[in-house]
Each structure stands twice: as structure tokens, then as C-alpha cells.
mmCIF file of C-alpha atoms in Angstrom:
data_model
loop_
_atom_site.group_PDB
_atom_site.id
_atom_site.type_symbol
_atom_site.label_atom_id
_atom_site.label_comp_id
_atom_site.label_asym_id
_atom_site.label_seq_id
_atom_site.Cartn_x
_atom_site.Cartn_y
_atom_site.Cartn_z
ATOM 1 C CA ASP A 1 16.252 22.658 -59.402
ATOM 2 C CA ALA A 2 19.538 22.837 -60.681
ATOM 3 C CA GLY A 3 22.461 25.538 -60.626
ATOM 4 C CA VAL A 4 24.240 26.923 -63.002
ATOM 5 C CA THR A 5 26.775 24.297 -64.067
ATOM 6 C CA GLN A 6 29.999 24.979 -65.580
ATOM 7 C CA SER A 7 32.656 22.745 -67.567
ATOM 8 C CA PRO A 8 35.198 21.374 -67.024
ATOM 9 C CA THR A 9 36.302 22.325 -63.435
ATOM 10 C CA HIS A 10 39.637 22.245 -63.820
ATOM 11 C CA LEU A 11 41.664 22.618 -67.289
ATOM 12 C CA ILE A 12 45.731 22.963 -67.780
ATOM 13 C CA LYS A 13 46.647 24.864 -70.760
ATOM 14 C CA THR A 14 50.075 25.360 -71.902
ATOM 15 C CA ARG A 15 50.898 28.736 -73.227
ATOM 16 C CA GLY A 16 49.516 30.065 -77.051
ATOM 17 C CA GLN A 17 46.866 27.477 -77.199
ATOM 18 C CA GLN A 18 42.959 27.853 -77.451
ATOM 19 C CA VAL A 19 40.501 27.128 -74.350
ATOM 20 C CA THR A 20 36.859 26.839 -74.715
ATOM 21 C CA LEU A 21 34.886 26.670 -71.558
ATOM 22 C CA ARG A 22 31.370 26.035 -70.925
ATOM 23 C CA CYS A 23 28.226 27.414 -69.298
ATOM 24 C CA SER A 24 24.687 26.081 -68.816
ATOM 25 C CA PRO A 25 22.320 28.648 -66.708
ATOM 26 C CA ILE A 26 19.325 27.983 -64.459
ATOM 27 C CA SER A 27 16.345 26.566 -65.892
ATOM 28 C CA GLY A 28 14.262 29.907 -67.617
ATOM 29 C CA HIS A 29 17.426 32.819 -66.930
ATOM 30 C CA LYS A 30 18.147 34.613 -70.287
ATOM 31 C CA SER A 31 20.635 35.979 -69.261
ATOM 32 C CA VAL A 32 24.498 34.434 -68.871
ATOM 33 C CA SER A 33 27.663 36.684 -67.964
ATOM 34 C CA TRP A 34 31.593 35.538 -67.632
ATOM 35 C CA TYR A 35 33.954 36.456 -64.572
ATOM 36 C CA GLN A 36 37.169 36.350 -64.644
ATOM 37 C CA GLN A 37 38.710 35.894 -60.355
ATOM 38 C CA VAL A 38 42.318 35.855 -60.030
ATOM 39 C CA LEU A 39 44.121 34.483 -56.574
ATOM 40 C CA GLY A 40 43.159 37.124 -54.345
ATOM 41 C CA GLN A 41 41.036 39.416 -56.123
ATOM 42 C CA GLY A 42 37.383 40.093 -57.063
ATOM 43 C CA PRO A 43 35.509 38.637 -59.821
ATOM 44 C CA GLN A 44 35.895 40.981 -63.031
ATOM 45 C CA PHE A 45 33.245 41.483 -65.834
ATOM 46 C CA ILE A 46 34.099 39.549 -69.531
ATOM 47 C CA PHE A 47 30.818 39.475 -71.031
ATOM 48 C CA GLN A 48 27.187 39.436 -70.539
ATOM 49 C CA TYR A 49 24.962 38.126 -73.199
ATOM 50 C CA TYR A 50 21.030 38.379 -72.813
ATOM 51 C CA GLU A 51 18.653 36.514 -75.452
ATOM 52 C CA LYS A 52 21.422 35.739 -77.441
ATOM 53 C CA GLU A 53 23.327 38.917 -78.126
ATOM 54 C CA GLU A 54 25.873 40.579 -76.458
ATOM 55 C CA ARG A 55 25.086 43.212 -74.482
ATOM 56 C CA GLY A 56 28.227 44.536 -72.606
ATOM 57 C CA ARG A 57 31.676 43.556 -72.845
ATOM 58 C CA GLY A 58 34.648 44.111 -69.919
ATOM 59 C CA ASN A 59 38.480 45.632 -70.111
ATOM 60 C CA PHE A 60 39.144 42.913 -71.594
ATOM 61 C CA PRO A 61 41.472 41.949 -75.277
ATOM 62 C CA ASP A 62 39.762 40.437 -78.420
ATOM 63 C CA ARG A 63 41.501 36.696 -77.656
ATOM 64 C CA PHE A 64 38.463 37.089 -75.515
ATOM 65 C CA SER A 65 35.229 35.499 -77.187
ATOM 66 C CA ALA A 66 31.947 34.046 -76.170
ATOM 67 C CA ARG A 67 28.472 33.045 -77.201
ATOM 68 C CA GLN A 68 25.098 32.124 -76.430
ATOM 69 C CA PHE A 69 23.271 29.303 -77.953
ATOM 70 C CA PRO A 70 19.595 29.309 -78.341
ATOM 71 C CA ASN A 71 19.087 27.382 -75.565
ATOM 72 C CA TYR A 72 20.826 30.272 -73.287
ATOM 73 C CA SER A 73 23.884 28.277 -72.563
ATOM 74 C CA SER A 74 27.095 30.104 -73.428
ATOM 75 C CA GLU A 75 30.921 29.433 -74.291
ATOM 76 C CA LEU A 76 33.687 31.514 -73.444
ATOM 77 C CA ASN A 77 36.816 31.068 -76.201
ATOM 78 C CA VAL A 78 40.185 32.451 -75.115
ATOM 79 C CA ASN A 79 42.812 32.121 -77.727
ATOM 80 C CA ALA A 80 46.499 32.549 -77.519
ATOM 81 C CA LEU A 81 46.542 31.649 -74.025
ATOM 82 C CA LEU A 82 49.124 33.753 -71.658
ATOM 83 C CA LEU A 83 49.822 32.622 -68.289
ATOM 84 C CA GLY A 84 48.464 35.329 -66.838
ATOM 85 C CA ASP A 85 45.169 33.665 -68.234
ATOM 86 C CA SER A 86 45.365 31.694 -65.236
ATOM 87 C CA ALA A 87 42.176 31.994 -63.068
ATOM 88 C CA LEU A 88 38.585 30.816 -61.641
ATOM 89 C CA TYR A 89 36.556 31.920 -64.641
ATOM 90 C CA LEU A 90 33.033 31.910 -63.463
ATOM 91 C CA CYS A 91 29.572 31.824 -65.384
ATOM 92 C CA ALA A 92 26.747 34.035 -63.806
ATOM 93 C CA SER A 93 23.299 33.444 -64.600
ATOM 94 C CA SER A 94 20.100 36.167 -64.589
ATOM 95 C CA LEU A 95 16.463 36.026 -65.693
ATOM 96 C CA LEU A 96 17.190 39.569 -67.327
ATOM 97 C CA GLY A 97 20.448 40.573 -66.963
ATOM 98 C CA SER A 98 21.316 43.582 -66.068
ATOM 99 C CA ALA A 99 19.162 44.921 -62.826
ATOM 100 C CA THR A 100 18.310 40.960 -61.416
ATOM 101 C CA GLU A 101 20.029 39.019 -59.508
ATOM 102 C CA ALA A 102 22.832 36.761 -60.908
ATOM 103 C CA PHE A 103 23.566 33.270 -59.753
ATOM 104 C CA PHE A 104 27.241 32.310 -60.319
ATOM 105 C CA GLY A 105 27.840 28.531 -60.951
ATOM 106 C CA GLN A 106 31.105 26.196 -59.570
ATOM 107 C CA GLY A 107 33.873 27.857 -61.833
ATOM 108 C CA THR A 108 36.391 26.766 -63.891
ATOM 109 C CA ARG A 109 40.054 27.014 -62.936
ATOM 110 C CA LEU A 110 42.603 27.446 -65.817
ATOM 111 C CA THR A 111 45.950 26.631 -65.396
ATOM 112 C CA VAL A 112 48.305 28.023 -68.332
ATOM 113 C CA VAL A 113 51.437 26.492 -68.457
ATOM 114 C CA GLU B 1 35.181 54.169 -64.753
ATOM 115 C CA LEU B 2 33.424 52.649 -61.350
ATOM 116 C CA LYS B 3 35.489 52.249 -58.298
ATOM 117 C CA VAL B 4 34.280 49.841 -55.313
ATOM 118 C CA GLU B 5 36.473 49.973 -51.964
ATOM 119 C CA GLN B 6 35.937 47.593 -49.516
ATOM 120 C CA ASN B 7 37.778 47.987 -45.878
ATOM 121 C CA PRO B 8 38.552 46.269 -44.024
ATOM 122 C CA LEU B 9 40.196 43.525 -46.750
ATOM 123 C CA PHE B 10 41.345 41.445 -43.875
ATOM 124 C CA LEU B 11 39.693 41.089 -40.315
ATOM 125 C CA SER B 12 40.425 38.539 -37.744
ATOM 126 C CA MET B 13 37.971 38.513 -34.891
ATOM 127 C CA GLN B 14 36.802 36.412 -32.038
ATOM 128 C CA GLU B 15 33.482 34.448 -31.608
ATOM 129 C CA GLY B 16 30.864 36.559 -30.090
ATOM 130 C CA LYS B 17 32.015 40.025 -31.292
ATOM 131 C CA ASN B 18 30.716 42.232 -33.285
ATOM 132 C CA TYR B 19 31.917 44.335 -36.452
ATOM 133 C CA THR B 20 31.130 45.714 -39.720
ATOM 134 C CA ILE B 21 32.759 45.460 -43.328
ATOM 135 C CA TYR B 22 31.901 48.751 -45.527
ATOM 136 C CA CYS B 23 31.559 48.923 -49.512
ATOM 137 C CA ASN B 24 32.161 52.456 -51.210
ATOM 138 C CA TYR B 25 31.315 52.820 -54.278
ATOM 139 C CA SER B 26 32.091 55.796 -57.051
ATOM 140 C CA THR B 27 29.135 56.489 -59.499
ATOM 141 C CA THR B 28 25.548 56.183 -58.980
ATOM 142 C CA SER B 29 23.593 53.271 -58.077
ATOM 143 C CA ASP B 30 20.909 52.045 -56.532
ATOM 144 C CA ARG B 31 21.580 47.931 -57.261
ATOM 145 C CA LEU B 32 24.419 46.323 -54.960
ATOM 146 C CA TYR B 33 24.875 42.882 -54.028
ATOM 147 C CA TRP B 34 26.738 40.770 -51.432
ATOM 148 C CA TYR B 35 28.052 37.475 -51.938
ATOM 149 C CA ARG B 36 30.507 35.103 -49.939
ATOM 150 C CA GLN B 37 32.825 32.363 -51.165
ATOM 151 C CA ASP B 38 34.746 30.331 -49.101
ATOM 152 C CA PRO B 39 38.311 29.087 -50.336
ATOM 153 C CA GLY B 40 38.208 27.145 -53.850
ATOM 154 C CA LYS B 41 34.542 27.837 -54.138
ATOM 155 C CA SER B 42 32.459 29.929 -56.324
ATOM 156 C CA LEU B 43 30.255 32.935 -54.805
ATOM 157 C CA GLU B 44 27.402 32.529 -52.737
ATOM 158 C CA SER B 45 24.785 35.156 -53.094
ATOM 159 C CA LEU B 46 23.685 37.204 -49.480
ATOM 160 C CA PHE B 47 22.147 39.667 -50.591
ATOM 161 C CA VAL B 48 20.007 41.688 -52.789
ATOM 162 C CA LEU B 49 19.776 45.823 -52.030
ATOM 163 C CA LEU B 50 17.919 47.815 -54.874
ATOM 164 C CA SER B 51 16.839 51.183 -53.084
ATOM 165 C CA ASN B 52 18.024 54.057 -50.652
ATOM 166 C CA GLY B 53 17.767 52.605 -47.068
ATOM 167 C CA ALA B 54 17.421 49.138 -48.297
ATOM 168 C CA VAL B 55 18.420 47.034 -45.121
ATOM 169 C CA LYS B 56 18.237 43.802 -45.010
ATOM 170 C CA GLN B 57 18.894 40.681 -42.422
ATOM 171 C CA GLU B 58 19.863 36.606 -42.951
ATOM 172 C CA GLY B 59 20.474 35.203 -39.361
ATOM 173 C CA ARG B 60 23.864 37.368 -38.075
ATOM 174 C CA LEU B 61 24.689 39.104 -40.772
ATOM 175 C CA MET B 62 22.646 42.413 -41.808
ATOM 176 C CA ALA B 63 23.397 44.404 -45.272
ATOM 177 C CA SER B 64 22.398 48.031 -45.500
ATOM 178 C CA LEU B 65 22.285 50.642 -48.955
ATOM 179 C CA ASP B 66 22.578 53.893 -48.523
ATOM 180 C CA THR B 67 22.699 55.277 -52.124
ATOM 181 C CA LYS B 68 23.329 59.007 -51.354
ATOM 182 C CA ALA B 69 26.296 58.128 -49.439
ATOM 183 C CA ARG B 70 27.270 55.514 -52.147
ATOM 184 C CA LEU B 71 27.755 53.179 -49.341
ATOM 185 C CA SER B 72 26.289 50.037 -48.062
ATOM 186 C CA THR B 73 27.542 48.016 -45.017
ATOM 187 C CA LEU B 74 27.867 44.182 -43.999
ATOM 188 C CA HIS B 75 27.032 44.118 -39.950
ATOM 189 C CA ILE B 76 27.778 40.644 -38.650
ATOM 190 C CA THR B 77 26.254 40.040 -34.797
ATOM 191 C CA ALA B 78 27.953 37.595 -32.459
ATOM 192 C CA ALA B 79 30.039 35.814 -34.803
ATOM 193 C CA VAL B 80 30.552 32.152 -34.980
ATOM 194 C CA HIS B 81 33.421 30.339 -36.849
ATOM 195 C CA ASP B 82 31.048 29.506 -39.770
ATOM 196 C CA LEU B 83 31.018 32.801 -40.743
ATOM 197 C CA SER B 84 34.655 32.490 -41.696
ATOM 198 C CA ALA B 85 35.135 33.209 -45.758
ATOM 199 C CA THR B 86 35.882 35.847 -47.744
ATOM 200 C CA TYR B 87 33.062 38.879 -48.399
ATOM 201 C CA PHE B 88 32.252 40.323 -51.573
ATOM 202 C CA CYS B 89 30.420 43.614 -52.302
ATOM 203 C CA ALA B 90 29.415 43.898 -55.854
ATOM 204 C CA VAL B 91 27.682 47.122 -57.436
ATOM 205 C CA ASP B 92 26.021 46.835 -61.362
ATOM 206 C CA ALA B 93 25.872 50.439 -62.475
ATOM 207 C CA SER B 94 24.564 49.599 -65.878
ATOM 208 C CA SER B 95 22.247 52.000 -67.502
ATOM 209 C CA GLY B 96 20.335 53.220 -71.247
ATOM 210 C CA GLY B 97 20.152 49.086 -71.858
ATOM 211 C CA GLY B 98 23.554 48.657 -72.099
ATOM 212 C CA ALA B 99 25.521 45.930 -69.216
ATOM 213 C CA ASP B 100 28.628 46.769 -67.912
ATOM 214 C CA GLY B 101 28.280 43.685 -65.415
ATOM 215 C CA LEU B 102 28.461 43.472 -61.615
ATOM 216 C CA THR B 103 32.031 45.466 -60.435
ATOM 217 C CA PHE B 104 33.531 43.751 -57.066
ATOM 218 C CA GLY B 105 35.346 44.964 -54.371
ATOM 219 C CA LYS B 106 38.541 43.653 -53.343
ATOM 220 C CA GLY B 107 36.957 41.195 -50.991
ATOM 221 C CA THR B 108 37.204 41.351 -47.308
ATOM 222 C CA HIS B 109 38.935 38.169 -45.869
ATOM 223 C CA LEU B 110 36.807 37.068 -42.461
ATOM 224 C CA ILE B 111 38.648 34.951 -40.407
ATOM 225 C CA ILE B 112 36.569 33.586 -36.461
ATOM 226 C CA GLN B 113 38.723 32.861 -33.718
ATOM 227 C CA PRO B 114 37.335 30.857 -31.034
#
């Protein structure tokens, strides 16, 4: 059984550019959440989507946006990249969203230079 | 705002010893998770604790939850080198159909030395 898959695994971007990260959840899971993990810290919640609708949003600026597709895969977009956006971006898949166990992908390491 | 505090943040211990990691949180919740993260890797789910008094064990690790005290513990018995990693607790305090995601502690960086 395939787990949560994310692409790309590594990415280097320049300040001011835009980036799109992709996530495919575990088969049968309808919810995808995105987290940002800065080096040495715990992950921070960015978005949760369930059945293609945004169900929750963390304390991140409007430069961050996301969407979920009919096949439950998801994209995270970040515009006008800042050096501080450099982090590991983790996607988590769960059956129903809140109150169900979240399984994490391997992450996308974003470096902004 | 939900706050999750872990202690200690750094722990160096010898193989064969026992130790406990503590996770305190600031708001009512009965959904707490423990994850393990190896350097440069993603998060591996260890335990799901969904009720007061829940206790789960896997190998040398045991986790418990006291929702009244807003406290969870992760106990390591007879530590072995392979348990060296960073351990995170995370709390889900979502309610009313909304989704607040998981709020993580800062993590406990555990090094087990021979």
C-alpha cells in the first residue's frame, strides 16, 4: 500500500518566486493537511482540506494558498517567497480530518536563496 | 491559543536506563499523538491516545494520557541506541466542525549512548 507521497523532495527557489508543492494522500483518505517545519522546531499547521473544501487554516499569510482536487490530492502554493519560507513542508493524510490519525509524507525541503 | 510544552527538550542517556518525556498542553482535548522523527526524515506515528487514562505500549515505549491534568508521558524502558531520535507530542483541539490541525511541541531530542 502506497503511503503519502509528496513531490518534489527538494527544491531551491529565489526570493520573490512562486512555488507549488504536491501531495497524494493514502488511498481512501479524504483529508489532507499541510505543515511547515522550520529546522529545530515542531511542525506548524498551515491548512486542512476535507472533501475538497478548506476546513481550517493556521496563522500564515495570504501568500500561502492550497487546494484539493476531486481525487483528493492537494497542492500548496506559496507566492512571493521570502528567505524565512525555507523549511520542510509536510503533507499529512487522514481518513476524515480532525479526530482521525494523521500519516505524514516524506516532505518537501524548500530552500529560498 | 493552544500551547504544547515538552520537557526535556534535550536528553542524553545511557543504554539500559529508563526515562520519561513529559508533554503538557493548555486547553481541553482528549486527542493526543506521539511521533518520532529521525534526522532529515518525516514523522512516524507512534501512539494515538484518545481518552482519559489511555495507555499504549509498543516495545520499549509506553505512552499515557491524563486529560484532567492535561498531561501525557512517553516512558522509555531499558533504552537502546536505535531509539535515538526526536520525539514530538501533538494535540488536536479542533471542535465544532472546524479544523485547527495538530499543535506540536518543540520536540525532545533524545540521544542514547552505549
